[in-house]
Coordinates of C-alpha atoms and ligand atoms in Angstrom, one line a residue:
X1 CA 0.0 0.0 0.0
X2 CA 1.2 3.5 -0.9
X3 CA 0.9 5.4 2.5
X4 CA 3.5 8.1 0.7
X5 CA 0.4 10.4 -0.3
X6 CA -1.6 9.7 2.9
X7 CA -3.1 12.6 4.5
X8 CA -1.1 14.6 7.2
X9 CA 1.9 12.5 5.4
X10 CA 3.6 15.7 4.5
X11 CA 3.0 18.2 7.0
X12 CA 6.2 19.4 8.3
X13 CA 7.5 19.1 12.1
X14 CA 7.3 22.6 12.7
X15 CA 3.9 22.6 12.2
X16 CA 2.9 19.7 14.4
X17 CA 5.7 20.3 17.5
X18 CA 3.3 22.9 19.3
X19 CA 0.0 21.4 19.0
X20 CA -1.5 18.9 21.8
X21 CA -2.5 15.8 20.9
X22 CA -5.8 15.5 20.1
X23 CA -8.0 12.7 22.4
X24 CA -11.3 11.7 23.6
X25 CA -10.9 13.7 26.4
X26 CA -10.5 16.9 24.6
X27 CA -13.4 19.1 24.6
X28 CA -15.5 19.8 21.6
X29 CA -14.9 24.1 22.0
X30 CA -10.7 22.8 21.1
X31 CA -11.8 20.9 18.8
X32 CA -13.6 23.2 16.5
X33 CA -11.0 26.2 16.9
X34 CA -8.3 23.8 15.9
X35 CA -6.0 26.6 17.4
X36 CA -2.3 26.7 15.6
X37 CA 0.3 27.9 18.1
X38 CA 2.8 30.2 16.5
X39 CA 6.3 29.9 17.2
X40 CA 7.4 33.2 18.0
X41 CA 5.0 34.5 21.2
X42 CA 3.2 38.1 20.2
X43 CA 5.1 41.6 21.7
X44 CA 3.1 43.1 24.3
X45 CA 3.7 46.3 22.1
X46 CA 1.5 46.9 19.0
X47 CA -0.4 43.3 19.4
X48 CA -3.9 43.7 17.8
X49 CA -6.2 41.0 18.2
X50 CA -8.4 41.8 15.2
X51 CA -5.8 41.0 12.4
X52 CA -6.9 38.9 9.9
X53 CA -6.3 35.5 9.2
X54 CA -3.2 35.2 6.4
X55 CA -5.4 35.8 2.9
X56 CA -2.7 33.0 1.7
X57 CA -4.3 30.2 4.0
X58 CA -7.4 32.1 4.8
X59 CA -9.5 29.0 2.6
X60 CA -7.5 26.7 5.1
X61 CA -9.8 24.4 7.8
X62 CA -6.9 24.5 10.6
X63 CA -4.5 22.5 8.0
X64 CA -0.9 23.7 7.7
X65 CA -0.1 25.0 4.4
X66 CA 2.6 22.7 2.4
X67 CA 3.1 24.5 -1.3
X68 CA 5.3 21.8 -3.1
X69 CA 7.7 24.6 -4.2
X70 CA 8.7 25.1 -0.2
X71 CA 12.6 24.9 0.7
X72 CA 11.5 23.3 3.8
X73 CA 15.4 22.6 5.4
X74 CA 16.0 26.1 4.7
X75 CA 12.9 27.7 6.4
X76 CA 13.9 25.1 9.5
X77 CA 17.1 26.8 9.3
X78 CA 16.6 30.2 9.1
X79 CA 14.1 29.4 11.4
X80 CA 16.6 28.2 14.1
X81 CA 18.6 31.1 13.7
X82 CA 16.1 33.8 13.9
X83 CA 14.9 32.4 17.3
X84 CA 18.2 32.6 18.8
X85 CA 19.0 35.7 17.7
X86 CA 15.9 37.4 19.0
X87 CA 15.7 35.1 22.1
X88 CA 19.0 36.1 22.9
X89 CA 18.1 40.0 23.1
X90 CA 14.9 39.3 24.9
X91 CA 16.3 37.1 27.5
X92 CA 19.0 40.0 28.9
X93 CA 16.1 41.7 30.8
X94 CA 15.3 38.2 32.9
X95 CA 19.2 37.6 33.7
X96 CA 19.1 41.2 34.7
X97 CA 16.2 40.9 37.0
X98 CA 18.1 37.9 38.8
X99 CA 21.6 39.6 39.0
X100 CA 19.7 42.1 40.9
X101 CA 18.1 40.6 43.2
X102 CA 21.7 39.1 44.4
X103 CA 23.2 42.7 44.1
X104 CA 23.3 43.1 48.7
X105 CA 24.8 39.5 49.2
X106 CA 28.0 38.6 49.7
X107 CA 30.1 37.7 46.8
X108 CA 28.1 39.6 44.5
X109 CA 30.2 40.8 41.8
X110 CA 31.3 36.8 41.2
X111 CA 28.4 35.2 41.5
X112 CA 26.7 37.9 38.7
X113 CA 29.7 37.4 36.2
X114 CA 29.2 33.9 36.2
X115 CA 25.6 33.8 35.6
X116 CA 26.2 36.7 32.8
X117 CA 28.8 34.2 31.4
X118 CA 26.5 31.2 31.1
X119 CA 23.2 32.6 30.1
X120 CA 24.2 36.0 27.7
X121 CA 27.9 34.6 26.7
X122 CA 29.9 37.3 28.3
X123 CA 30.7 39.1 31.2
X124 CA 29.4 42.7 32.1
X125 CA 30.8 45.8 33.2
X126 CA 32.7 45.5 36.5
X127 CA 32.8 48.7 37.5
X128 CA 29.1 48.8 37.0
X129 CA 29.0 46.0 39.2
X130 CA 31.9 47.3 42.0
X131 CA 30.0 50.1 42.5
X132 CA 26.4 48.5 43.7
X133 CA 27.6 48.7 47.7
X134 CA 26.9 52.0 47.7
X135 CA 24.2 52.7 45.7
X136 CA 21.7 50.8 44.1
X137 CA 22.7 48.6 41.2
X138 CA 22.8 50.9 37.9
X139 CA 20.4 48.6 35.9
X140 CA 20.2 51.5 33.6
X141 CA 23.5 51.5 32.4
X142 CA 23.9 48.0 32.7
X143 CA 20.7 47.1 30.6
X144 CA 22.1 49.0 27.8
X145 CA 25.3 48.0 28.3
X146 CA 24.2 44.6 27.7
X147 CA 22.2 44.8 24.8
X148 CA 25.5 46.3 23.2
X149 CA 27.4 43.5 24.7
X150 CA 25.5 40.9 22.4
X151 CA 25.0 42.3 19.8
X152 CA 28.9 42.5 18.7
X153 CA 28.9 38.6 20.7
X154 CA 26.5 38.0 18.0
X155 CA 28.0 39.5 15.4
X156 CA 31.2 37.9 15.8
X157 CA 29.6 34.8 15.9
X158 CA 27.4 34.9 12.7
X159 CA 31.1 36.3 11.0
X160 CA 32.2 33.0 11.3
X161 CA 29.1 31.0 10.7
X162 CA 27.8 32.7 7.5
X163 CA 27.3 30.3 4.4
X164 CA 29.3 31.9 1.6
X165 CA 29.5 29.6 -0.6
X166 CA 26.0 30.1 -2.0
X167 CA 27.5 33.2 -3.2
X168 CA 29.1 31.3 -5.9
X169 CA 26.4 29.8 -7.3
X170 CA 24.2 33.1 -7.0
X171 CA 26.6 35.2 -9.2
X172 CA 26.2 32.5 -11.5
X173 CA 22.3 32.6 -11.3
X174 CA 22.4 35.9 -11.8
X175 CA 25.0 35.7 -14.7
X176 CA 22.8 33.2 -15.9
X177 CA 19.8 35.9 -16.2
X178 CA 22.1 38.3 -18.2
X179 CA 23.5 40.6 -14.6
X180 CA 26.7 40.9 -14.0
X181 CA 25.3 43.4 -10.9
X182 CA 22.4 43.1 -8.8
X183 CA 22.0 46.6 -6.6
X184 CA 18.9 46.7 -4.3
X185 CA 17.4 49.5 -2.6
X186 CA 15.1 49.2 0.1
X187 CA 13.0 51.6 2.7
X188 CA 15.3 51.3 6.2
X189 CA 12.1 50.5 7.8
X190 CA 13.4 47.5 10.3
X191 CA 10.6 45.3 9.1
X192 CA 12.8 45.3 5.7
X193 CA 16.0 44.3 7.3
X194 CA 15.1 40.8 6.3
X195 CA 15.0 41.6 2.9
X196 CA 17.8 40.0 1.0
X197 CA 18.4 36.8 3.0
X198 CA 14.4 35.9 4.4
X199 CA 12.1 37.8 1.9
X200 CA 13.7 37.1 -1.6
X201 CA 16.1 34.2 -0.4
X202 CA 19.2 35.4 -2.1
X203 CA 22.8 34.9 -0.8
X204 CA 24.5 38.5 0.7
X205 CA 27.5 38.3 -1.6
X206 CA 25.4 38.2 -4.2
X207 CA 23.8 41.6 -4.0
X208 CA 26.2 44.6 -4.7
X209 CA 24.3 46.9 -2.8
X210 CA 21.2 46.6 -0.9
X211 CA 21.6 50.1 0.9
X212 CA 18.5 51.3 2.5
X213 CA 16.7 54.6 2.1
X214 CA 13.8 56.2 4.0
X215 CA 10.4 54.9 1.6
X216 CA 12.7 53.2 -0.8
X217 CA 13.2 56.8 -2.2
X218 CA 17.3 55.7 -3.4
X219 CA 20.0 58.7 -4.3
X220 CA 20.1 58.8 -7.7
X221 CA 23.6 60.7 -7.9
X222 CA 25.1 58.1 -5.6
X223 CA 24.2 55.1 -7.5
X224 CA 25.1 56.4 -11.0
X225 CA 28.1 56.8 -9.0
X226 CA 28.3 52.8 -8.2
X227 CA 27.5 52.3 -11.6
X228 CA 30.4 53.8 -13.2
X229 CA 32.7 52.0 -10.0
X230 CA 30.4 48.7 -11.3
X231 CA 31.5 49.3 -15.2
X232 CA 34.4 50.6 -14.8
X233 CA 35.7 46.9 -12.8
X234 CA 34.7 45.1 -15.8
X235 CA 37.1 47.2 -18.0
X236 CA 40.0 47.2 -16.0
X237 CA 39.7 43.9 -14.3
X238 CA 37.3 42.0 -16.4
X239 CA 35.2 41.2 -13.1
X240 CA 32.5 39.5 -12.9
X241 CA 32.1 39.4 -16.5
X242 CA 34.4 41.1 -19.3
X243 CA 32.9 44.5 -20.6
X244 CA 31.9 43.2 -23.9
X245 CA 30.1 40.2 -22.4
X246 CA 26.4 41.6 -23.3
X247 CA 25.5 41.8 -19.7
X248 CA 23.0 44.4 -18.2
X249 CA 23.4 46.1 -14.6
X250 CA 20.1 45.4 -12.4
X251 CA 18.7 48.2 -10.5
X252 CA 15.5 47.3 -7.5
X253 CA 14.0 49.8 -5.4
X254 CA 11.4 47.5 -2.6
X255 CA 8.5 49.8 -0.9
X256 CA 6.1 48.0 1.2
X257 CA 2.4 48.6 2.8
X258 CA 0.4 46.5 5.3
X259 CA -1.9 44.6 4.1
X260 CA -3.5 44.1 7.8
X261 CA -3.5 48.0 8.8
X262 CA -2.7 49.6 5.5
X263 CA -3.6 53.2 7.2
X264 CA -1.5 53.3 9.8
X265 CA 1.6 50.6 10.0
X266 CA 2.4 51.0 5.8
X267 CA 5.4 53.0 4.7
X268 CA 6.0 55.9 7.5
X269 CA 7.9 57.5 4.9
X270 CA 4.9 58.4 2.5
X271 CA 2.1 58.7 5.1
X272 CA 1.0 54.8 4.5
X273 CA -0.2 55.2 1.2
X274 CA 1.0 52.4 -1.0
X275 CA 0.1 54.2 -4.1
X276 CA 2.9 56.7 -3.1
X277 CA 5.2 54.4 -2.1
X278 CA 5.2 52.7 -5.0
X279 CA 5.1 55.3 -7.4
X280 CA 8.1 57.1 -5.4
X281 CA 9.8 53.7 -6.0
X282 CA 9.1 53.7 -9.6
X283 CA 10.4 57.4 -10.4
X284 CA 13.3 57.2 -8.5
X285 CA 14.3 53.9 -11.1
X286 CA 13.3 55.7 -14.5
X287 CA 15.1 58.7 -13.5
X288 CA 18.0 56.2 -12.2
X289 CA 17.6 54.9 -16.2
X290 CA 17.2 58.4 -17.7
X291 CA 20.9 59.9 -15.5
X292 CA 22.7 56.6 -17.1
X293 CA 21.4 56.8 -20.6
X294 CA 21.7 60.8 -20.7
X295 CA 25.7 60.3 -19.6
X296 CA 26.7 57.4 -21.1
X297 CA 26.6 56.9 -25.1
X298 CA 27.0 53.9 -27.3
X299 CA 23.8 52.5 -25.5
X300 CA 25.2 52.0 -22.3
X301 CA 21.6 51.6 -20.0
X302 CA 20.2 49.3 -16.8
X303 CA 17.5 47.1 -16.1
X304 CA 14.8 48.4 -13.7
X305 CA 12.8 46.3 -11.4
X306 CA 10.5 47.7 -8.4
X307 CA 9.1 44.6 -5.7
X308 CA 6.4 46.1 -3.3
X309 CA 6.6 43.9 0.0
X310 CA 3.5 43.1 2.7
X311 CA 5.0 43.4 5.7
X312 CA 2.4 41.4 7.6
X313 CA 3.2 38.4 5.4
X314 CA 6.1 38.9 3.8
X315 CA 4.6 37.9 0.4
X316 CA 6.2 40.3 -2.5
X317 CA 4.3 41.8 -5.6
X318 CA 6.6 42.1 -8.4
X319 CA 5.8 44.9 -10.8
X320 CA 6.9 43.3 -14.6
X321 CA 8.8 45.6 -17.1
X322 CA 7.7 44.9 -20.6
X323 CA 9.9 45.0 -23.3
X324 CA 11.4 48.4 -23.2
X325 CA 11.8 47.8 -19.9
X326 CA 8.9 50.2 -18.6
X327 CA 6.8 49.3 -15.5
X328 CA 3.2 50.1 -14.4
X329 CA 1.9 49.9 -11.1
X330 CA -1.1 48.5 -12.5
X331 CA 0.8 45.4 -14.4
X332 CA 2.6 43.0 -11.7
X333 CA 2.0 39.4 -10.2
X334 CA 1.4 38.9 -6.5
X335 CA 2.6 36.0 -5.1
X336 CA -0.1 35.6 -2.2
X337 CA -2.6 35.2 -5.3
X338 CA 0.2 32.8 -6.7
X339 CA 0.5 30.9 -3.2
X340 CA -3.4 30.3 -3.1
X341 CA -3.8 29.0 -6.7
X342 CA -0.7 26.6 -6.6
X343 CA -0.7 25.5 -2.9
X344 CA -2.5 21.9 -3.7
X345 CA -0.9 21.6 -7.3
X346 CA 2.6 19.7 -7.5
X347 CA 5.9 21.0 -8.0
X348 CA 5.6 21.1 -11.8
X349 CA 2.1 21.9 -12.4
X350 CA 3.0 25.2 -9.9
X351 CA 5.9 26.3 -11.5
X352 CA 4.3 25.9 -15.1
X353 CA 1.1 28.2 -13.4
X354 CA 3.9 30.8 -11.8
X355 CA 5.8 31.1 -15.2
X356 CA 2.2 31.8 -17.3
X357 CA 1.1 34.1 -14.5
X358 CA 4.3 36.2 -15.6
X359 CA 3.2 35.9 -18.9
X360 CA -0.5 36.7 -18.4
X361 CA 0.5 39.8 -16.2
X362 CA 2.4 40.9 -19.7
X363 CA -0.7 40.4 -21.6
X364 CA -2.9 43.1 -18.9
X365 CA -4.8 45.3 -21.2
X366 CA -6.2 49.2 -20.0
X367 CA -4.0 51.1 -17.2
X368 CA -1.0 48.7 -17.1
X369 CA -0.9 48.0 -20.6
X370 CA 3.1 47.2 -21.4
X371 CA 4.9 46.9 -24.8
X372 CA 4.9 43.0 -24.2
X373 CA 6.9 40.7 -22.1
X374 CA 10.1 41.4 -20.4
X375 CA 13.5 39.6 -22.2
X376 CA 13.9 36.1 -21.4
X377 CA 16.4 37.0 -18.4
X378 CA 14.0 39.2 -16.8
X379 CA 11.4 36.6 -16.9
X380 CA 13.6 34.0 -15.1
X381 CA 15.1 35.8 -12.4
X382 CA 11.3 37.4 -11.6
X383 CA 10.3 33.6 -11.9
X384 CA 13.0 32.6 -9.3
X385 CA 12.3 35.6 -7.1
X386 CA 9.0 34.9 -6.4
X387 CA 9.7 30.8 -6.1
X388 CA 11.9 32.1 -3.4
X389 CA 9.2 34.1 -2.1
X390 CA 6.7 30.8 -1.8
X391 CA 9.3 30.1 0.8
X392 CA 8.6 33.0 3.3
X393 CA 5.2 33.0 2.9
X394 CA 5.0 29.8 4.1
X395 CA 7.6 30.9 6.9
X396 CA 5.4 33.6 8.0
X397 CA 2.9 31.2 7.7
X398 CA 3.8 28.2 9.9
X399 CA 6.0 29.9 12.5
X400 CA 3.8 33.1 13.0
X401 CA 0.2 32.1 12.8
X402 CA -0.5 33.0 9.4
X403 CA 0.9 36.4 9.9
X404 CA 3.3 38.7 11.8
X405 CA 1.7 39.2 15.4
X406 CA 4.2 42.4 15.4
X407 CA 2.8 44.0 12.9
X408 CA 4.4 47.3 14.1
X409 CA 7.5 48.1 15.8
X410 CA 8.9 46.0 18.0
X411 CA 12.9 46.4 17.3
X412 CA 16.0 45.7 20.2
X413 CA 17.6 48.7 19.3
X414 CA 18.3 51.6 17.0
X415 CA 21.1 51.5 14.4
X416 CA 22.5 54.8 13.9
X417 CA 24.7 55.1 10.4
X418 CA 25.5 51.7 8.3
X419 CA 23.6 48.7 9.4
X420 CA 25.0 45.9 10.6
X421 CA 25.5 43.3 7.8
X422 CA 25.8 40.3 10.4
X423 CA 22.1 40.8 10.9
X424 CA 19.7 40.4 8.2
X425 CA 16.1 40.1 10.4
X426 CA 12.8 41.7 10.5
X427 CA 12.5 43.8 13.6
X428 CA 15.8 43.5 15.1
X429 CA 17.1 47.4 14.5
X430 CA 15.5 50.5 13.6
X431 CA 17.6 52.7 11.4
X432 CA 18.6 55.8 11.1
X433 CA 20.9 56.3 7.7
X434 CA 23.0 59.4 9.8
X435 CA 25.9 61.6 7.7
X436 CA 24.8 64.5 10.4
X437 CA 22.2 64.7 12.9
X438 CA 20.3 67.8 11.5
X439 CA 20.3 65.9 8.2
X440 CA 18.6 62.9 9.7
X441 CA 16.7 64.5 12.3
X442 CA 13.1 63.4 11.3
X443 CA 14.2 59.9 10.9
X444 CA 15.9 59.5 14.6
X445 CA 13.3 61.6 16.3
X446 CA 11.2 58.7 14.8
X447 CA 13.0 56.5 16.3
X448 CA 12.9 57.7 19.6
X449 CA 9.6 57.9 19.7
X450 CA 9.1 54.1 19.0
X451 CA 11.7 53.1 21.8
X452 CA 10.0 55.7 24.0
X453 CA 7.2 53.3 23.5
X454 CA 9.0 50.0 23.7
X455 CA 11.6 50.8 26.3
X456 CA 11.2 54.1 28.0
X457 CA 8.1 53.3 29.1
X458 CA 9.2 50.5 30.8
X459 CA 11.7 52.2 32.5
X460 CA 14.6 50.7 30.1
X461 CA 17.5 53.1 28.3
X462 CA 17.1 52.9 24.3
X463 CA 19.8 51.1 22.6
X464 CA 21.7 53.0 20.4
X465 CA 24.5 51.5 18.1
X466 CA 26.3 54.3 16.2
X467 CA 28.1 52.0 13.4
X468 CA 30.2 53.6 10.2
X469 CA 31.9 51.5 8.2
X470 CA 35.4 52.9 6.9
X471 CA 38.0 52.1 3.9
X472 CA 40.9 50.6 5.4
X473 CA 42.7 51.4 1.4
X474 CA 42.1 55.5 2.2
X475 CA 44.9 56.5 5.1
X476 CA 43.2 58.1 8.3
X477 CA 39.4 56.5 7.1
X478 CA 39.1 54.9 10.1
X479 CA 40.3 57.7 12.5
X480 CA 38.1 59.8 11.2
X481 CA 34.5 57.7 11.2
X482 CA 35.9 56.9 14.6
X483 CA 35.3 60.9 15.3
X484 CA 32.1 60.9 13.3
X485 CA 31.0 58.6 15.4
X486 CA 31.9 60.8 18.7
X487 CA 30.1 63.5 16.6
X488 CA 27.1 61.9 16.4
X489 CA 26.8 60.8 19.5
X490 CA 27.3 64.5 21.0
X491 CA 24.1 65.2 18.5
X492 CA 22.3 62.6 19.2
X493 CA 22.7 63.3 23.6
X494 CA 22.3 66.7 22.4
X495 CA 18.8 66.3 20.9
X496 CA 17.1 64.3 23.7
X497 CA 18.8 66.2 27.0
X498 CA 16.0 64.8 29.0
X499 CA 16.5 61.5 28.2
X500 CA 20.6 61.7 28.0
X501 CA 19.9 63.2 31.8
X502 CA 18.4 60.1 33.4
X503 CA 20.5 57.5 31.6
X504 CA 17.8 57.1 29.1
X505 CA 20.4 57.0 26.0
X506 CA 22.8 54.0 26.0
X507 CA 24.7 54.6 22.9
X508 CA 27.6 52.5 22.1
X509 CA 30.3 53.3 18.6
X510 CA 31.8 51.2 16.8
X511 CA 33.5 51.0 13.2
X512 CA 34.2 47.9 10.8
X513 CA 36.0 47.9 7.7
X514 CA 34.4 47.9 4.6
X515 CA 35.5 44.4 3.4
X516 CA 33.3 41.9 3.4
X517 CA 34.1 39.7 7.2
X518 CA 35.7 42.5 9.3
X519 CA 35.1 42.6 12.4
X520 CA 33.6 45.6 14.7
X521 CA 35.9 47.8 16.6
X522 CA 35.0 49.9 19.5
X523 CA 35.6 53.6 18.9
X524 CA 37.1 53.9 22.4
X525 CA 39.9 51.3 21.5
X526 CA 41.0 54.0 18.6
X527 CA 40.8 56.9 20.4
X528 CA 41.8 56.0 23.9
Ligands
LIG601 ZN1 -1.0 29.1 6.1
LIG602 ZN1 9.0 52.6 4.4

C-alpha cells in the first residue's frame, strides 16, 4: 500500500511540535478552533487582536499550508537562527532581573559574572557591578550595556558561521539571467532588514548593494556613482564578466504597505499610502535609467525592477517591465494570489502556473498596458524571485500564525549610520541612515519615539548602536569615522537632553572595515 500520499503525510515538524495531541478527552470548544500555536509569542507592544487571518491560508480548515515549491530545510534553518537571535536580546532583561536581586549579598560581583557568562555569553561591566555597595545597582546603564554586549557577541559569531558559498552559485544565477550586478534599494524600515536573505532568499554576496533609504526613495547621484565603479571593474579587471560580455546592470528599489493595517503601519515614509510608495519607488528607477542613458553613449543603459513587500506576510508583488523595460503599477503578479492557486498543485504543475502568470500579467490590457513581455532573463530571475518568495510565505505562515503578530514596531535597538550586515532580520534594528544629525533629524526623532514606547516606558534606556563602516585602502578613514562617530553621539545626547539626563540613552560606537568579514571595533579602543 502507498501510504507516501496519505493525509497529514507531508506536514512538516514545525507545524505539528506545538499542537497537543488531540483525544477523547478533549473538549468539543478545542476541537472546532483547531488553534495553531505560533512559534514566536506576540510583543506586548502593537499586538492587535483583530488581524486577519493570512489571505494566503485564509480558505485553510486548521491544516498547515505545504506548497510543493517550499525549501523546507531552509525555512527550519533560518528558522533556528532567527529564534536565537531574537531570544537572545529578549532574554538579557530576565538575567538582569536575577543579578539584581543578588546585588546586597555577599560575593556579589562573582556570583553575577558567572551567571552573565553562562546565560548572555559574556561578562558585564565590572565597574558597574563594583559600585552597587553603595548605591543601588545601575540597571540602567547595565541594561544598555548589555544589549551592546550581544550584539557584537552576535555578530562575531554569525562572522564565522555565515554560508558563503552560495555566493558562488548566485553570481552564477544571476549571470545566468544576463547581470553581472544586482543593486537593491530598500525603505530602512526594520521590518525590511530581512529583505535580501528571508524575503527574496538570495545569498548576501550576491547583492552589490542593498543600501537602505527612507520609503525606498534611493539617491540617484550616488548610485550612477556605483554604476560607473560597477563598469568601470569590468574594463579594467574584467570582473565578474568582461565589458563586452552583453550583460545588463540590475537596479531594484522595494517599498512595502500593510496589508492588515494599511492606514497606519504602511510606509512611515509616505504617510501609509502604498500608491505613493510605490510610485516614489518607480520614479526614483526611471530617472535612475534616464541619468545613465543621458551620460553614457553607445547604448550603455540598466535594467529596472521595483518589488512592493507586505510586511504582515512577507509575500512580495513584483511589478513586470515589458519590453522596453517600462513598468506600471497597475501590471505586476502577487505571489499571495500565486501561493493560493498553486498550494495543492505539484511541484511542476505550480511552476508551469507561476511562469504563465508572468506571462499573463504581460498580456494586462487598460492602465497597465506594457509593450509586451520582459526579455527572457528578466522573466527567469522574476520567476525565481517569487519561487523564493513561496518560501517565506509559508515561513510567515507556519511559524507566526499565518501572519506577523508584530505588525508594528517591535525592534531591540536603534542602528544609527551603516547597518549591521551580520544581521539580516525583520524587527531587530531601527535605522537611522545618519551623515549629520540635523540631516537625519526626522528619521531618529522617529525612532525615539518608538523606543520611547517600547523601552522608556518600561523604564529601560534605548539602545543605540552608532556604526560607520570605513575604507581601510584611504589613510586616516578609520580615525576619522571613529570621530564621526563621537560626533554623532554629541548630536544625538544633544537632541534628547532629558533622556541623555536620566541615563535614558545608551549609545555604544563602533567601526568595521568595509570588506566583506571585518570585524567591529569599539571607537574607544581607537581613540583611547
Ligand atoms: Zn498558512
Ligand atoms: Zn518605508
Amino acid at each position: 500500500m502507498n501510504t507516501r500520499n496519505r493525509p497529514g503525510q507531508r506536514i512538516s515538524p514545525l507545524h505539528t511540535a506545538t499542537r497537543q495531541p488531540y483525544g477523547l478527552g478533549t473538549p468539543a470548544g478545542v476541537l472546532q478552533a483547531r488553534a495553531r500555536q505560533s512559534v514566536f509569542s506576540s510583543h506586548e507592544f502593537s499586538l492587535n487582536s483583530d488581524v486577519p487571518p493570512n489571505p494566503a491560508c485564509s480558505t485553510d480548515s486548521g491544516r498547515p499550508c505545504h506548497h510543493p515549491l517550499t525549501n523546507e530545510s531552509e525555512n527550519r534553518r533560518l528558522l533556528a537562527h532567527e529564534v536565537k537571535i531574537k531570544n537572545s536580546f529578549d532574554a538579557i532583561v530576565q538575567v538582569l532581573k536575577r543579578i539584581a536581586s543578588l546585588q546586597h549579598e555577599p560575593d556579589f560581583e562573582q556570583r553575577a559574572q558567572a551567571i552573565a557568562r553562562e546565560q548572555l555569553g559574556f561578562e558585564l561591566p565590572a565597574d558597574i557591578l563594583a559600585d552597587a555597595w553603595v548605591a543601588d545597582l545601575d540597571m540602567r546603564a547595565l541594561y544598555g550595556e548589555s544589549v551592546m554586549r550581544m550584539l557584537r557577541l552576535l555578530a562575531e559569531q554569525a562572522r564565522h558561521t555565515n554560508p558563503q558559498q552560495d555566493t558562488d552559485e548566485a553570481m552564477a544565477f544571476f549571470l545566468d539571467s544576463g547581470y553581472h550586478a544586482v543593486d537593491i534599494s530598500p525603505c530602512s524600515d526594520g521590518r525590511l532588514k530581512g529583505l535580501v536573505r528571508y524575503i527574496l532568499r538570495l545569498p548576501d554576496g550576491a547583492v552589490r548593494s542593498r543600501k537602505a533609504y527612507a520609503g525606498a526613495m534611493f539617491d540617484v547621484d550616488a548610485n550612477v556613482k556605483r554604476w560607473v565603479e560597477t563598469e568601470l571593474m569590468r574594463f579594467r579587471e574584467g570582473r565578474p564578466v568582461t565589458a563586452d560580455a552583453g550583460t545588463r546592470y540590475l537596479k531594484v528599489a522595494v517599498y512595502h504597505w500593510s496589508s492588515s493595517n494599511p492606514t497606519h503601519e504602511g510606509c512611515a515614509a509616505h504617510g501609509s499610502n502604498v500608491t505613493a510608495a510605490a510610485e516614489a519607488g518607480l520614479k526614483r528607477l526611471n530617472e535612475f535609467r534616464q541619468a545613465i542613458e543621458n551620460s553614457f553613449c553607445c547604448g550603455a543603459s540598466v535594467d529596472n525592477l521595483l518589488i512592493g513587500v507586505d510586511t504582515d506576510t512577507d509575500a512580495i508583488k513584483v511589478h513586470i517591465p515589458d519590453a522596453d523595460g517600462a513598468m506600471s503599477l497597475y501590471r505586476f503578479v502577487d505571489n499571495i494570489e500565486l501561493y493560493r492557486a498553486t498550494v495543492n498543485d505539484d511541484a511542476s504543475s505550480a511552476r508551469l502556473k507561476l511562469h504563465r502568470a508572468i506571462l499573463e500579467a504581460s498580456a494586462i490590457t487598460g492602465w497597465g498596458a506594457g509593450n509586451g513581455e520582459p526579455h527572457e532573463g528578466m522573466r527567469r530571475l522574476i520567476a525565481s524571485l517569487l519561487i523564493n518568495n513561496l518560501s517565506q510565505i509559508e515561513y510567515v505562515c507556519s511559524n507566526w500564525g499565518g501572519r506577523y503578530a508584530d505588525i508594528g514596531h517591535a525592534e531591540r535597538f536603534i542602528n544609527v549610520g551603516e547597518g549591521f550586515e551580520e544581521f539580516q532580520m525583520r524587527n531587530l534594528a531601527y535605522l537611522a541612515h545618519l551623515h549629520t544629525v540635523e540631516e537625519g533629524a526626522p528619521d531618529m526623532d522617529v525612532g525615539i519615539k518608538i523606543f520611547t514606547k517600547l523601552n522608556v516606558k518600561h523604564g529601560l534606556p534605548i539602545p543605540i548602536a552608532i556604526h560607520y563602516r570605513y575604507d581601510s585602502r584611504v589613510p586616516g578613514c578609520r580615525e576619522r569615522s571613529a570621530e564621526r562617530c563621537q560626533r554623532i553621539r554629541a548630536a544625538i545626547e544633544g537632541r534628547y537632553p532629558d533622556l541623555a539626563a536620566k541615563g535614558l540613552l545608551a549609545c555604544s560606537m563602533t567601526v568595521q572595515d568595509k570588506r566583506p568579514g571585518s570585524p567591529i571595533e569599539l571607537v574607544e579602543a581607537i581613540t583611547a
